[in-house]
Amino acid sequence: MAYHSFLLEPISCHAWNKDRTREATSPIPIPFLWLPGPPPFLLCLPGIDWAPESNRLVTCGTDRNAYVWTLKGNVWKPTLVILRINRAARCVKWSPKENKFAVGSGSRLISICYFEQENDWWVCKHIKKPIRSTVLSLDWHPNNVLLAAGSCDFKCRIFSAYIKEVEERPSPTPWGSKMPFGELMFESSSSCGWVHSTCIPVRGGSRVAWVSHDSTLCLADAGKKMAVASLCTETLPLLAVTFITEHSLVAAGHDCCPMLFTYEESQGTLSFGGKLDVPKQSSQRGLTARERFQNLDKKASSDTANASLDTLHKNSISQISVLTGGKDKCSQFCTTGMDGGMSIWDVKVRNPRGPLRRD
Amino acid sequence: TRRRTGEALRAFHTAIRGSPGSARSPALKEQAQGTMLKVLTSFKSSEIEQAVNSLDRNGVDLLMKYIYKGFEKPTENSSAILLQWHEKALAVGGLGSIIRVLTARKTV
């Protein structure tokens, strides 16, 4: 496990390239691209995604636009994509085949963008109904058509983002068989908080997990007739979640440390598997009577724990990405947080269906 | 005394189970709040932990909602005993149970 401190500002998002040698991050308010020769521009970038195969970046910003960046020689060249939104863009994700990307925004809609060859530009279509508030998070299904979206209207939904101009009609999935563009395949009803992050696992893709601001983690299983398992956690709200195997998830948020959760398929339940950032026990030094009295006076408490955090990240973790192994058999994942730091975590799989251990 | 504890516990569970839930009527909610407050304040400090441990996760969340409602509308000495209930409920439900009081669409 390694911790790198970049800046003092929070890192709003990050993305890795295919061989994990380069990382693009966006601290607020100045976006950085940690690679050779980018032209920096002074905007707040809430969203970045890196397409590993075609080696293109897509960024979306509070200026209501998105840019697709291609590497020409040593320099990244941007191409403007007009999203036709009137609020800030919040999140962006390339589709698995990298021929489309989706942008969630405060305009209460999702822009699905694809490249139109004849006119040599990126065009977009909107998914609007029935989204009632800002779209905070997106994740694609492996079939390149279905898209999970978490929103501030307390719902996690799965839409079809089928674009007939760039792909074949998709075959039926456990979420449904008719998938015209914009079709609502699934909508959750259990959460009472903004849905900060959603994730669809790679194998099969018949599940979707999401974390919301009411400190819950939920999972819908299309294989069980869309049954939703939810777990009311004892922690502060989680902001990011990802699958690391078919049955295990890692989530992190305002408690500043990643946590493990497991989904028991036969019973349809989620359970907490423990915190993954277990600090070394520091030696407990006894307090003098004078210090104890001072503590009582200043903080109204006489315990010896000091006010600083024991976790690696010193502020909320806002994003988790799988680094190696994919969402199926993750062996490393990366977290970035509001403390301006980035951590890489090693995962050791005990046995395929058993609990995981942090290395 | 054990009988009294048993009765208090039973009253507690009845109040929790009988919570109006999705009922909209303010009168019904107020009645439930009043009952719950009476039950909570009737407990001795030493009995609170056992009562909290007898609840499931949803019960703890519901209890936390009533505790905060009790803070909102205090009666004489109610806050002191409610703080003790809060401490025990927090130990079981964690900060998440307080977050769910703040984010709940349906209040008690």
Coordinates of C-alpha atoms in Angstrom, one line a residue, chain A residues 154 192 213-215 232-237, chain B residues 57 61 92-96 99-100 103 105:
Chain A
F154 CA -32.3 9.5 -4.4
C192 CA -33.2 8.3 1.1
H213 CA -25.9 9.7 1.4
D214 CA -28.1 8.0 4.1
S215 CA -25.1 5.8 4.9
C232 CA -27.6 0.4 6.7
T233 CA -24.0 1.0 7.7
E234 CA -22.7 2.4 10.9
T235 CA -20.3 4.7 9.1
L236 CA -20.6 8.2 7.7
P237 CA -21.9 8.3 4.1
Chain B
R57 CA -30.9 -2.6 13.0
D61 CA -32.6 3.6 13.5
V92 CA -24.9 0.0 18.4
G93 CA -26.0 2.0 15.4
G94 CA -22.9 4.1 14.8
L95 CA -22.8 7.5 13.1
G96 CA -24.8 5.9 10.3
I99 CA -27.1 10.2 9.4
R100 CA -30.3 8.3 8.7
T103 CA -31.7 12.1 5.7
R105 CA -37.9 11.4 4.2

